[in-house]
Coordinates of C-alpha atoms and ligand atoms in Angstrom, one line a residue:
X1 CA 27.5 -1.2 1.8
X2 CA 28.2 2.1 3.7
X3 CA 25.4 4.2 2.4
X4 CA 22.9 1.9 4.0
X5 CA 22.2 2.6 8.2
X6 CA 22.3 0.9 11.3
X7 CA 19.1 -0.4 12.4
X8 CA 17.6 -0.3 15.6
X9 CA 13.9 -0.2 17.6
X10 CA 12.2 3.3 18.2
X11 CA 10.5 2.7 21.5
X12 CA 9.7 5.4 23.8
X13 CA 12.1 7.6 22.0
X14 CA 14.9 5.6 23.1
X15 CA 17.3 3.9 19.8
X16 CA 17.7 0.0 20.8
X17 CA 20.0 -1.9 19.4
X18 CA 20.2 -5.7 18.5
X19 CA 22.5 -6.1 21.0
X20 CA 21.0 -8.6 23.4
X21 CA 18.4 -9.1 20.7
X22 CA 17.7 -11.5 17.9
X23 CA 18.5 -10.3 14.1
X24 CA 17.8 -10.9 10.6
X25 CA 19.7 -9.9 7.9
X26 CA 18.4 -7.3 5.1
X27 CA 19.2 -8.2 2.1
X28 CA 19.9 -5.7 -1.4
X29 CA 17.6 -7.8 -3.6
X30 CA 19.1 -6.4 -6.8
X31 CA 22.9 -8.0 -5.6
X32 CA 21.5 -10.5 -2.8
X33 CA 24.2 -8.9 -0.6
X34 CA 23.5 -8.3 3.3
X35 CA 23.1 -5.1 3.9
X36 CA 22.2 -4.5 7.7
X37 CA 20.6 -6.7 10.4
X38 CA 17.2 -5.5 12.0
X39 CA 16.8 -6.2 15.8
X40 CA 13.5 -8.4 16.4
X41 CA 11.9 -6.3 19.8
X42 CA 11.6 -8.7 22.5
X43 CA 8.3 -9.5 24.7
X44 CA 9.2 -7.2 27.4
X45 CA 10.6 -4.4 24.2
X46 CA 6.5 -4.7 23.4
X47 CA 5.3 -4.7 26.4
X48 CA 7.2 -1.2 27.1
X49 CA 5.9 -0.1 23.6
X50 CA 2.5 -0.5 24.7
X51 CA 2.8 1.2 28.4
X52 CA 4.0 4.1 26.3
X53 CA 1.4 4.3 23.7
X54 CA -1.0 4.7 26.2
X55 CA 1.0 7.4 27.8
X56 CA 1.5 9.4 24.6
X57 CA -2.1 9.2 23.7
X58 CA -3.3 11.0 26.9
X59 CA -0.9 14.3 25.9
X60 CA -0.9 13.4 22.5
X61 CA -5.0 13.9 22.5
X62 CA -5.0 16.6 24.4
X63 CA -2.4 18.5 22.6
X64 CA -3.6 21.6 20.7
X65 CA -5.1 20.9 17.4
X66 CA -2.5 23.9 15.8
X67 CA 0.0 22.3 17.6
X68 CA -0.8 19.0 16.2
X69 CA -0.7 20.3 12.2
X70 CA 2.4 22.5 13.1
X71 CA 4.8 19.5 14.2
X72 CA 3.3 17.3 11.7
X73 CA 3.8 20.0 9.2
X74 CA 7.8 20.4 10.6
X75 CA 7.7 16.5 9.7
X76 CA 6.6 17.2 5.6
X77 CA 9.5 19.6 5.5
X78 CA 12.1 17.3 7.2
X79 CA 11.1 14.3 5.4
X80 CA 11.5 16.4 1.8
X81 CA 15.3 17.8 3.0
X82 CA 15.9 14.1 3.3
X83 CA 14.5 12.3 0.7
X84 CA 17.8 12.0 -1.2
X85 CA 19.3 10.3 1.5
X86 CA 16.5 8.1 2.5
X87 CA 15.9 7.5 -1.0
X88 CA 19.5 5.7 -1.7
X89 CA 18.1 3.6 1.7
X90 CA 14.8 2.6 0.3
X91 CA 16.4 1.7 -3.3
X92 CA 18.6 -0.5 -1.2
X93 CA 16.4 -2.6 0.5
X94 CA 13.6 -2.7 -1.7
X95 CA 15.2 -2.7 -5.3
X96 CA 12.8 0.0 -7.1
X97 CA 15.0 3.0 -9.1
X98 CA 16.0 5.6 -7.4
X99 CA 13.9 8.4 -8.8
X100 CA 10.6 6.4 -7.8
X101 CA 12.2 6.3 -4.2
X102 CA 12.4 10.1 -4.3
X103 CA 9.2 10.3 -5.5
X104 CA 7.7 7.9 -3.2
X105 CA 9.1 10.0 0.0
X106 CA 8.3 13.2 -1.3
X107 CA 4.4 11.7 -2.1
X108 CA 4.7 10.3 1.8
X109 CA 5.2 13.9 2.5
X110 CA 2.7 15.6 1.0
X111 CA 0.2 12.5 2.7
X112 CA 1.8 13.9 5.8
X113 CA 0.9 17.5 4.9
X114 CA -3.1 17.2 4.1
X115 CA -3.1 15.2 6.9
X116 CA -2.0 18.3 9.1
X117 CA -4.3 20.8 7.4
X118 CA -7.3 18.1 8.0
X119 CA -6.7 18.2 11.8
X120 CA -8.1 21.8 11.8
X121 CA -10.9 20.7 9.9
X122 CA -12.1 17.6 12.4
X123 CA -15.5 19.1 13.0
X124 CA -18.5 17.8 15.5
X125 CA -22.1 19.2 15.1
X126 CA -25.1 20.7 17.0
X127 CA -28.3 18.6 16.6
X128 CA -31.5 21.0 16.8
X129 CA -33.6 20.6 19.8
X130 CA -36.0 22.9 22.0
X131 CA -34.7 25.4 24.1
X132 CA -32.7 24.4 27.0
X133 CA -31.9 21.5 25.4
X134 CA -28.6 20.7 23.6
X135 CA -26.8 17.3 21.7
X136 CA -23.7 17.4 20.2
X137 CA -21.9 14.9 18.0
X138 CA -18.4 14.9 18.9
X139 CA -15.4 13.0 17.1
X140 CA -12.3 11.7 19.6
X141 CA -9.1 10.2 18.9
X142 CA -9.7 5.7 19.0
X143 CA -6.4 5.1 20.8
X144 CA -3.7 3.9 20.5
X145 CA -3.2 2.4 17.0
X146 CA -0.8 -0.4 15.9
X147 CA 0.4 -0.2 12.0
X148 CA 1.4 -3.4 9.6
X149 CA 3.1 -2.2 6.4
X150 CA 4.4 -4.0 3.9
X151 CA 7.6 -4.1 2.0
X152 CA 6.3 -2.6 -1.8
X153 CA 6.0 0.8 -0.7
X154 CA 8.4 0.9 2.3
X155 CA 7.5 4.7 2.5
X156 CA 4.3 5.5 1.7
X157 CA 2.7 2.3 3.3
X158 CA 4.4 3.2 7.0
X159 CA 3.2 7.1 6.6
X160 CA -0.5 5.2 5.9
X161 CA -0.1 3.9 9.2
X162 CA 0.9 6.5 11.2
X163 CA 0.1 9.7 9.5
X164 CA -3.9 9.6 9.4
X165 CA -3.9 8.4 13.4
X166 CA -1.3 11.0 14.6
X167 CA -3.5 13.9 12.7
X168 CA -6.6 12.0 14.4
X169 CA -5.0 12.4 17.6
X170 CA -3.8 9.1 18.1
X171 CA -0.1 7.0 19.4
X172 CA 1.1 5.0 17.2
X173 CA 3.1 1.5 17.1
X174 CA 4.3 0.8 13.9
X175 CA 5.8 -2.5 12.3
X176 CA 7.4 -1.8 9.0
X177 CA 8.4 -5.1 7.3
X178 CA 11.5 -6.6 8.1
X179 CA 12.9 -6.7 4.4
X180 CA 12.5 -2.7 4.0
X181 CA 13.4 -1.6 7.8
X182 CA 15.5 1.8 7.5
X183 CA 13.0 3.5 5.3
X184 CA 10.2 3.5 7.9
X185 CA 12.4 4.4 10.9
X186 CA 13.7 7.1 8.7
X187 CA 10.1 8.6 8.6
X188 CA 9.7 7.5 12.6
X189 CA 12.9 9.7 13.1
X190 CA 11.7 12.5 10.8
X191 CA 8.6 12.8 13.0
X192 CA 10.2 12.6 16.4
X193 CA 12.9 15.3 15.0
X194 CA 9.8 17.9 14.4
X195 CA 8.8 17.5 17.6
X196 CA 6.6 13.8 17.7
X197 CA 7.0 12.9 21.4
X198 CA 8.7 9.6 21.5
X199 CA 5.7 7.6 23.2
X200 CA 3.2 8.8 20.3
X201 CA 5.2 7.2 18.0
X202 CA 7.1 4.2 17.4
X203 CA 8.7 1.5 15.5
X204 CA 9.3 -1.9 16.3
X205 CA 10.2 -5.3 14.5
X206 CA 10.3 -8.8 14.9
X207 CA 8.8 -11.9 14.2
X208 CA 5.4 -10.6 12.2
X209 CA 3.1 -12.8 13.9
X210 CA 4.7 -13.2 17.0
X211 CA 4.4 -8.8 16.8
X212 CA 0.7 -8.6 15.9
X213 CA -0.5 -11.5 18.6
X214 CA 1.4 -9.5 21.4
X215 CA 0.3 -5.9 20.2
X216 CA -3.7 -7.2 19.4
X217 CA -3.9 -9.2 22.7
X218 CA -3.3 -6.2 24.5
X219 CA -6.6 -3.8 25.6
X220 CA -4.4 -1.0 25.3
X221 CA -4.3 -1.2 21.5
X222 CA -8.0 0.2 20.0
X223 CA -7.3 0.0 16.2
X224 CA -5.5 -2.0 13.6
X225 CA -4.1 -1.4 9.9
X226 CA -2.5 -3.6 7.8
X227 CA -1.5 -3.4 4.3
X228 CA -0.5 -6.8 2.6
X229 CA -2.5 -10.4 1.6
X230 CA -5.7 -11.4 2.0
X231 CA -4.6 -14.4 3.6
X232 CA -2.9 -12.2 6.5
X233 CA -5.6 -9.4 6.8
X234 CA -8.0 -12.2 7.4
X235 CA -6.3 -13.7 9.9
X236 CA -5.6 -10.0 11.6
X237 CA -9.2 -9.0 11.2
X238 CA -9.8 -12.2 13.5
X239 CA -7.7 -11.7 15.9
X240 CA -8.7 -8.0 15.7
X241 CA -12.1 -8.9 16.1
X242 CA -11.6 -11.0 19.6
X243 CA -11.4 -7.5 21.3
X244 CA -13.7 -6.1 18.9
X245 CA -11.0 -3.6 17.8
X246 CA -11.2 -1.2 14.9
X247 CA -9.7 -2.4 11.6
X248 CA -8.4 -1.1 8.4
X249 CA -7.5 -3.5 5.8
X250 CA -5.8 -2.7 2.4
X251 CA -5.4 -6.1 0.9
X252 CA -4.1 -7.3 -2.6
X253 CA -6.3 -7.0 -5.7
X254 CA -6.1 -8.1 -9.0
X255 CA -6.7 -5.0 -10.9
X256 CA -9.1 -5.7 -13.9
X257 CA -8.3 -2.9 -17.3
X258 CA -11.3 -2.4 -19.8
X259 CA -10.0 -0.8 -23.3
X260 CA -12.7 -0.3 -25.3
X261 CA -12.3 0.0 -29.5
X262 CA -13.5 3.8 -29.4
X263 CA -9.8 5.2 -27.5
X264 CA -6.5 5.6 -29.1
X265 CA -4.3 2.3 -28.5
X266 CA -1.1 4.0 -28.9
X267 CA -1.5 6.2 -26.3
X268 CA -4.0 3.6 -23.8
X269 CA -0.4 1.2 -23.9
X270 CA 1.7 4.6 -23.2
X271 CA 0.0 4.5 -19.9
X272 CA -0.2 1.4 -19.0
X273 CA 2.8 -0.4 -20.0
X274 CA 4.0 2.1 -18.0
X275 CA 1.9 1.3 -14.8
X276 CA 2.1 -2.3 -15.1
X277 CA 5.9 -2.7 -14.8
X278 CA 6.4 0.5 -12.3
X279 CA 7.7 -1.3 -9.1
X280 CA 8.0 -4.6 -11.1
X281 CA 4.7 -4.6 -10.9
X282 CA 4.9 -5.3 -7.1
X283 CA 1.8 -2.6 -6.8
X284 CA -1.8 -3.6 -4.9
X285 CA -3.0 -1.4 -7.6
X286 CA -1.0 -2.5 -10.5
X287 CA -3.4 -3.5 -13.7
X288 CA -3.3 -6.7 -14.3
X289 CA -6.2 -8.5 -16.5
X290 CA -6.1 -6.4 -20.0
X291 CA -9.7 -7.1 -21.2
X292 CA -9.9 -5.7 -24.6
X293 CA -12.3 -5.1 -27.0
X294 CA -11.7 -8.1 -29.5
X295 CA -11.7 -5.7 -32.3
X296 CA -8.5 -4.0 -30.8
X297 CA -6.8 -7.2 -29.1
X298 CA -4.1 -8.1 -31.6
X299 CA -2.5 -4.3 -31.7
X300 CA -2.9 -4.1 -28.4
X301 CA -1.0 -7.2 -27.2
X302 CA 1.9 -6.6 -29.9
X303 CA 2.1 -3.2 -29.2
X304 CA 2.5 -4.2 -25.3
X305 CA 4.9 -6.6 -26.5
X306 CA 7.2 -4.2 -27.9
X307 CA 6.7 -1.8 -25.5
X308 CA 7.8 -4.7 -22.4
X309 CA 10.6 -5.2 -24.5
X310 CA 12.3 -2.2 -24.4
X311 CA 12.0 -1.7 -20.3
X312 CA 15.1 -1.3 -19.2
X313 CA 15.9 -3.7 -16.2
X314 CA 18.8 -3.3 -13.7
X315 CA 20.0 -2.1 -10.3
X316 CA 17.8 0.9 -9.1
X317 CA 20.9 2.6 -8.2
X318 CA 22.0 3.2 -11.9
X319 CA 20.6 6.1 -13.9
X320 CA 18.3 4.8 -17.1
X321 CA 17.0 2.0 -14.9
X322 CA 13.2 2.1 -15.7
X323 CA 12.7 -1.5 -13.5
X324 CA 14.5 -2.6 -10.4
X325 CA 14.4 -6.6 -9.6
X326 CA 12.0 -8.2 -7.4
X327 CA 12.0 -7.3 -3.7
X328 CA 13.0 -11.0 -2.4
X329 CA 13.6 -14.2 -3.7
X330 CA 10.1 -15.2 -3.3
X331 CA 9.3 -12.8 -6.5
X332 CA 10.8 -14.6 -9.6
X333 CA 10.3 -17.9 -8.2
X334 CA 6.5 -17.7 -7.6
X335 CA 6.3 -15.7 -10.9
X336 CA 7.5 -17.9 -12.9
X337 CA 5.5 -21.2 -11.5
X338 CA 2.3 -19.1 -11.9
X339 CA 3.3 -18.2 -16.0
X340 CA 4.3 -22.3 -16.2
X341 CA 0.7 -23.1 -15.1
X342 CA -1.2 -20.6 -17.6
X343 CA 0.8 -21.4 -20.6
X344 CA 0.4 -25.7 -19.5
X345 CA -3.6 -24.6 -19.9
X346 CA -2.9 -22.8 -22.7
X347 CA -1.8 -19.5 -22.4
X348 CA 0.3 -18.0 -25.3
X349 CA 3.6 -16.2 -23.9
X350 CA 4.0 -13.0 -25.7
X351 CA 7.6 -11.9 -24.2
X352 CA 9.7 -12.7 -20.8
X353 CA 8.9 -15.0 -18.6
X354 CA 12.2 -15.8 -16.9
X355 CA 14.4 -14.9 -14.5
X356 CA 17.3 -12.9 -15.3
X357 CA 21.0 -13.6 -14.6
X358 CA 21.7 -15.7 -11.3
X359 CA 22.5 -12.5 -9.2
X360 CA 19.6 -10.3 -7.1
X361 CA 15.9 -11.1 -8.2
X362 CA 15.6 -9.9 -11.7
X363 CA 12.6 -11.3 -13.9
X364 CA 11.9 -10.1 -17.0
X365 CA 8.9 -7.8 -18.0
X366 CA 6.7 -10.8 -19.5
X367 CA 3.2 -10.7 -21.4
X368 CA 1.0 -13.5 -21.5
X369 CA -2.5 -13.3 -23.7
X370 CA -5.4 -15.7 -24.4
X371 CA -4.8 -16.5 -20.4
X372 CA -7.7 -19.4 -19.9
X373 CA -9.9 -18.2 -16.6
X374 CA -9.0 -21.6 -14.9
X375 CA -5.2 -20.5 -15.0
X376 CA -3.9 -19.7 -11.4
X377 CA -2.5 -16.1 -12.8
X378 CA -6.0 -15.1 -13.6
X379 CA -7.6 -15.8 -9.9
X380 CA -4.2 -15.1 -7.7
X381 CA -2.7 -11.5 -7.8
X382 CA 0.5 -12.4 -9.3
X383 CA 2.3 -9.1 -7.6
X384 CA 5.1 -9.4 -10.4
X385 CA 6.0 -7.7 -14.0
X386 CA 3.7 -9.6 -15.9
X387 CA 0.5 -8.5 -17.9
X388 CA -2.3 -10.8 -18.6
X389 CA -4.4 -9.6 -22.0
X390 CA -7.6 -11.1 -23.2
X391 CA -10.1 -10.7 -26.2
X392 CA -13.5 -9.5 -24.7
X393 CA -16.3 -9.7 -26.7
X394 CA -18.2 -6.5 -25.9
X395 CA -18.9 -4.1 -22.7
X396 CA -21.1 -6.8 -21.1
X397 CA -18.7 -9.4 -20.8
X398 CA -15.7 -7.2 -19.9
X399 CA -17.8 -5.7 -16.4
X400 CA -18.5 -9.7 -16.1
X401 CA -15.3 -11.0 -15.6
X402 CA -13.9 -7.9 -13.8
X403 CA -16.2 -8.3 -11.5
X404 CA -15.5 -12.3 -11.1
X405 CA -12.8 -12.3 -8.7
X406 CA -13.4 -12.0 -5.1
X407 CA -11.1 -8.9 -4.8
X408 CA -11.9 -5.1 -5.8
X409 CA -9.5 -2.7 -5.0
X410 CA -8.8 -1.0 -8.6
X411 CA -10.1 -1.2 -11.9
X412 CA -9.1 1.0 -14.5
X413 CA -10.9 1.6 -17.9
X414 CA -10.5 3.3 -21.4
X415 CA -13.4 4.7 -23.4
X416 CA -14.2 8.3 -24.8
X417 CA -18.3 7.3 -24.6
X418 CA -19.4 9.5 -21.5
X419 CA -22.6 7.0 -21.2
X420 CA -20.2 4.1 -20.8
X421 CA -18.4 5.8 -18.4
X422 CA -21.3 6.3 -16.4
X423 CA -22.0 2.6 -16.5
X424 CA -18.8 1.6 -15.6
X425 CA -18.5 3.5 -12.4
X426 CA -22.0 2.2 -11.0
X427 CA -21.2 -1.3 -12.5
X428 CA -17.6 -2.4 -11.9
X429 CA -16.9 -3.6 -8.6
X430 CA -13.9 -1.9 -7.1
X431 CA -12.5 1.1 -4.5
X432 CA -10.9 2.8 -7.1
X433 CA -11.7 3.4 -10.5
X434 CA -9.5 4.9 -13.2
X435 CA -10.7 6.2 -16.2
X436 CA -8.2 7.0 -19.4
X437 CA -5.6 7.6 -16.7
X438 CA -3.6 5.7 -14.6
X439 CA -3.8 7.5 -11.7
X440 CA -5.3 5.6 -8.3
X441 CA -4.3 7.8 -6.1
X442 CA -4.5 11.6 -4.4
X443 CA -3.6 12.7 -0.9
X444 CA -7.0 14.0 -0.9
X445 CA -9.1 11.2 -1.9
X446 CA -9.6 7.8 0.0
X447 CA -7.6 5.1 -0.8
X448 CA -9.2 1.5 -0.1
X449 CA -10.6 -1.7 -1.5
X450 CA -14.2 -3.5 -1.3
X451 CA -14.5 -7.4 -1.2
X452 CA -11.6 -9.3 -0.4
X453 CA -9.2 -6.2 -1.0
X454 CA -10.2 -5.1 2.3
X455 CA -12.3 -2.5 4.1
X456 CA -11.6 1.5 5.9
X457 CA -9.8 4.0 3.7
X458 CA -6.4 5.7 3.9
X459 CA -5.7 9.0 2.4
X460 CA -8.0 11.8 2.6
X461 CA -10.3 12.9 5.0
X462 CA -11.6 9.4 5.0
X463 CA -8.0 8.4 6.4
X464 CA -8.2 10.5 9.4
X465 CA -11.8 9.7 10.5
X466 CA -10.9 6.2 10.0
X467 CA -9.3 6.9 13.2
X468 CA -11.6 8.7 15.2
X469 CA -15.0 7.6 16.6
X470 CA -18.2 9.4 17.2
X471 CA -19.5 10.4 21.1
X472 CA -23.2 11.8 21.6
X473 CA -23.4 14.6 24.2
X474 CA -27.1 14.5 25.1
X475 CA -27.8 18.2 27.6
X476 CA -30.9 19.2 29.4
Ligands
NAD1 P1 2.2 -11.0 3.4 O1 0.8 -10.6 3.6 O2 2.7 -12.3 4.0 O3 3.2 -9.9 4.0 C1 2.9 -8.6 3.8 C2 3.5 -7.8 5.0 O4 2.8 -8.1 6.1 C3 5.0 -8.1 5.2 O5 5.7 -6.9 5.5 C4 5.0 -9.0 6.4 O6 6.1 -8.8 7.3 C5 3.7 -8.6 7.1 N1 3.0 -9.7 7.8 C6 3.0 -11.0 7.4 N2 2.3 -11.7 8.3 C7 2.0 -10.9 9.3 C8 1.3 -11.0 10.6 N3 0.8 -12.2 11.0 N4 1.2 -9.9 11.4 C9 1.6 -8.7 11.0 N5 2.3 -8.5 9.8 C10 2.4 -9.6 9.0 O7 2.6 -11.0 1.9 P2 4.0 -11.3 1.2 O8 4.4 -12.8 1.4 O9 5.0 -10.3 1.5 O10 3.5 -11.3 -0.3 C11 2.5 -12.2 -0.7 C12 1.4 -11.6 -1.5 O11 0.7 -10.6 -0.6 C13 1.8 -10.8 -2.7 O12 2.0 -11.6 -3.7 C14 0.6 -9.9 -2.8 O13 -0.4 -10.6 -3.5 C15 0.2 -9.5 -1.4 N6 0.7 -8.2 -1.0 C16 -0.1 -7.2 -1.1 C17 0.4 -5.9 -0.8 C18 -0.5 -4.7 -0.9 O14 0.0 -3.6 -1.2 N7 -1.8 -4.8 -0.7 C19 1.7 -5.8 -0.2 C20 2.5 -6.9 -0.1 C21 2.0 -8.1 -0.5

């Protein structure tokens, strides 16, 4: 495969190779074809990545806010000149079609962007106090933060990472996943290119808990993210927590969808047949548990039905693809034992529910209604193309069981009756909440969970004060 690159670590500004180095193939999970080999960094690669996050922080932090926003700025513009390109990379690795790609590394751009236009807005302020007398509440850069992304969003989760604690003032060390490498050393390269120095930010991979334990036992790092499980951010929050460093934690969900009988159908499934399969429904916020109002259920399942039925699923290199496969062979297979167990309890499967062809990691778009609560589907986050949908008796029992499950990162609900809306948002447990839209995210607005979906907020101006702690100047 020629259009995909050679991979290598970004430490200290210096490409290493995996020569000398273990490797470990990345593979096109729409042919199951190697495509590349990523170097695994070493102890003493890590070691070198650290001494040189705590150099870049000292000029990094001290470098001119206007600086700061114009080289991150220089970064937006580079990144959007090469999204086609790093577009073909990302559809390679990770399987989703090409014009989501795009769109995912422009989006990661324009994250980029309002991060730069928040540095000049990173204000302190003057408490009032008698004369001669002066305290002042300052904000400062953490440290040196190290970054866990994960492979769904092989763009947009890496510029997460980086791009609220470079605008904060911060160095970065950055571990894309393995399975999606060249997309978030494209975005490394892209901000060393505008000017990034190469100790302020860098990329490194290997083993991922061998990585984290070497980067979180060092005093050098002050602040963690991670986006993936709950069963990994807990055990990073641990560790985090034996140095009693700072943590962000955007975790899985298992997003619950309210449709109420007083909103057009046609248009609610529009929407969000369309959310649930985008990224084969490999999405933290994808909606998953259709509770709908019993009146409504039976046009609403067929209607989803037919809808799932006509995605069109295939390589997310060829135009028409609406739905690449699964990003790795643990997709289908999990998938499918987790729609086995609901329909054994006695779930009713609508459409799908297998895999497709013996090539890549196709699995069809699949619905599965009347899903019984004890059913593993409705208390795991299946992260797959499948849609769960229920009767629901009324508005009562709807916030119940979406507020049943330990997780709460986004809920998303359909109803025209401003008082319910109103209800809704002070009821449902959940970061996000999307109402008659499907829309979870801005650049401007934070982006985060509550519960077990994890804690700290990306995006917005939440995303760059995550990375930044308050000093008290007390003067007499
Ligand atoms: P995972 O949590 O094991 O891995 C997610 C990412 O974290 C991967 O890129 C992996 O390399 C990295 N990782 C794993 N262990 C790590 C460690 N100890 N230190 C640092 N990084 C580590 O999840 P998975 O096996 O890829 O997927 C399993 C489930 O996780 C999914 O079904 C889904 O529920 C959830 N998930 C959620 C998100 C999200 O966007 N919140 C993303 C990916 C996976």
């Amino acid at each position: 495969m020629t259009d995909y690159p050679t991979l290598y670590l970004s430490i200290g500004g210096t490409n290493l190779s995996k020569e000398g180095r273990d490797a470990v193939n990345v593979i096109n999970p729409a042919t199951g074809e190697t495509i590349g080999s990523v170097p695994h960094a070493t102890a003493a690669d890590l070691d070198a990545a650290l001494d040189n996050a705590a150099k870049g922080f000292k000029t990094w932090r001290n470098t001119a806010a206007d600086k700061r926003a114009a080289i991150l700025t220089k970064a937006a513009a580079l990144l959007k000149e090469r999204a086609g390109d790093i577009a073909v990379s990302l559809t390679l690795e990770q399987g989703k079609p090409l014009a989501e790609a795009k769109g995912e590394i422009i989006y990661s751009a324009m994250l980029l962007e309002f991060y730069a236009g928040e540095i000049k807005r990173i204000y302190g302020r003057t408490l009032v106090r008698p004369e001669g007398q002066r305290v002042e509440v300052q904000y400062h850069p953490v440290g040196p933060v190290a970054g866990f992304a994960a492979w769904n969003f092989p763009a947009l989760n890496v510029m997460r990472k980086i791009g609220g604690a470079l605008a904060a003032g911060c160095s970065t060390i950055v571990k894309p996943s393995e399975e999606t490498p060249a997309t978030g050393l494209a975005l490394v390269q892209a901000l060393i290119d505008a000017g990034v120095p190469g100790d302020t930010v860098q990329c490194v991979f290997g083993v991922p808990d061998d990585v984290s334990r070497h980067l979180l036992a060092s005093p050098i790092i002050r602040k963690i993210t991670f986006t993936g499980s709950t069963a990994v951010g807990k055990h990073l929050a641990k560790l985090a927590a034996d140095d009693l460093k700072i943590a962000t934690m955007e975790l899985g969900g298992h997003g619950p969808v309210l449709v109420f009988d007083d909103v057009d159908i046609d248009k609610t499934l529009d929407t969000m047949v369309a959310a649930k399969y985008r990224n084969a429904g490999q999405v933290c916020v994808s909606p998953t548990r259709f509770l709908v109002h019993e009146s409504k259920f039976e046009q609403f399942r067929d209607g989803f039905i037919a809808r799932a039925e006509k995605i069109k699923v295939g390589n997310g290199m060829d135009d028409g693809t609406q739905m690449g496969p699964m990003a790795s062979e643990r997709g289908p297979d999990g998938i499918a034992k987790k729609i086995a167990d609901a329909v054994k309890k006695g779930a009713k499967l609508g459409t799908g529910g297998e895999r497709i062809g013996n090539q890549g990691y196709f699995f069809q778009p699949s619905v599965l209604s009347e899903v019984p609560t004890d059913a593993i589907i409705m208390n795991e986050e299946p992260f797959g193309p499948i849609a769960l949908i229920n009767p629901m008796a009324g508005e009562e029992a709807m916030i119940e069981e979406a507020n049943r499950l330990p997780y709460g990162l986004a809920a998303y609900a359909w109803t025209n009756d401003p008082a319910r809306r109103r209800r809704l948002a002070a009821e449902v447990e959940t970061g996000m909440l999307a109402i008659n839209s499907a829309s979870m995210s801005a650049v401007d607005a934070p982006f985060g969970g509550v519960k077990w979906s994890g804690y700290g907020s990306e995006d917005g101006r939440e995303g760059v004060m995550a990375c930044m702690v308050p000093k008290t100047v007390h003067e007499s």
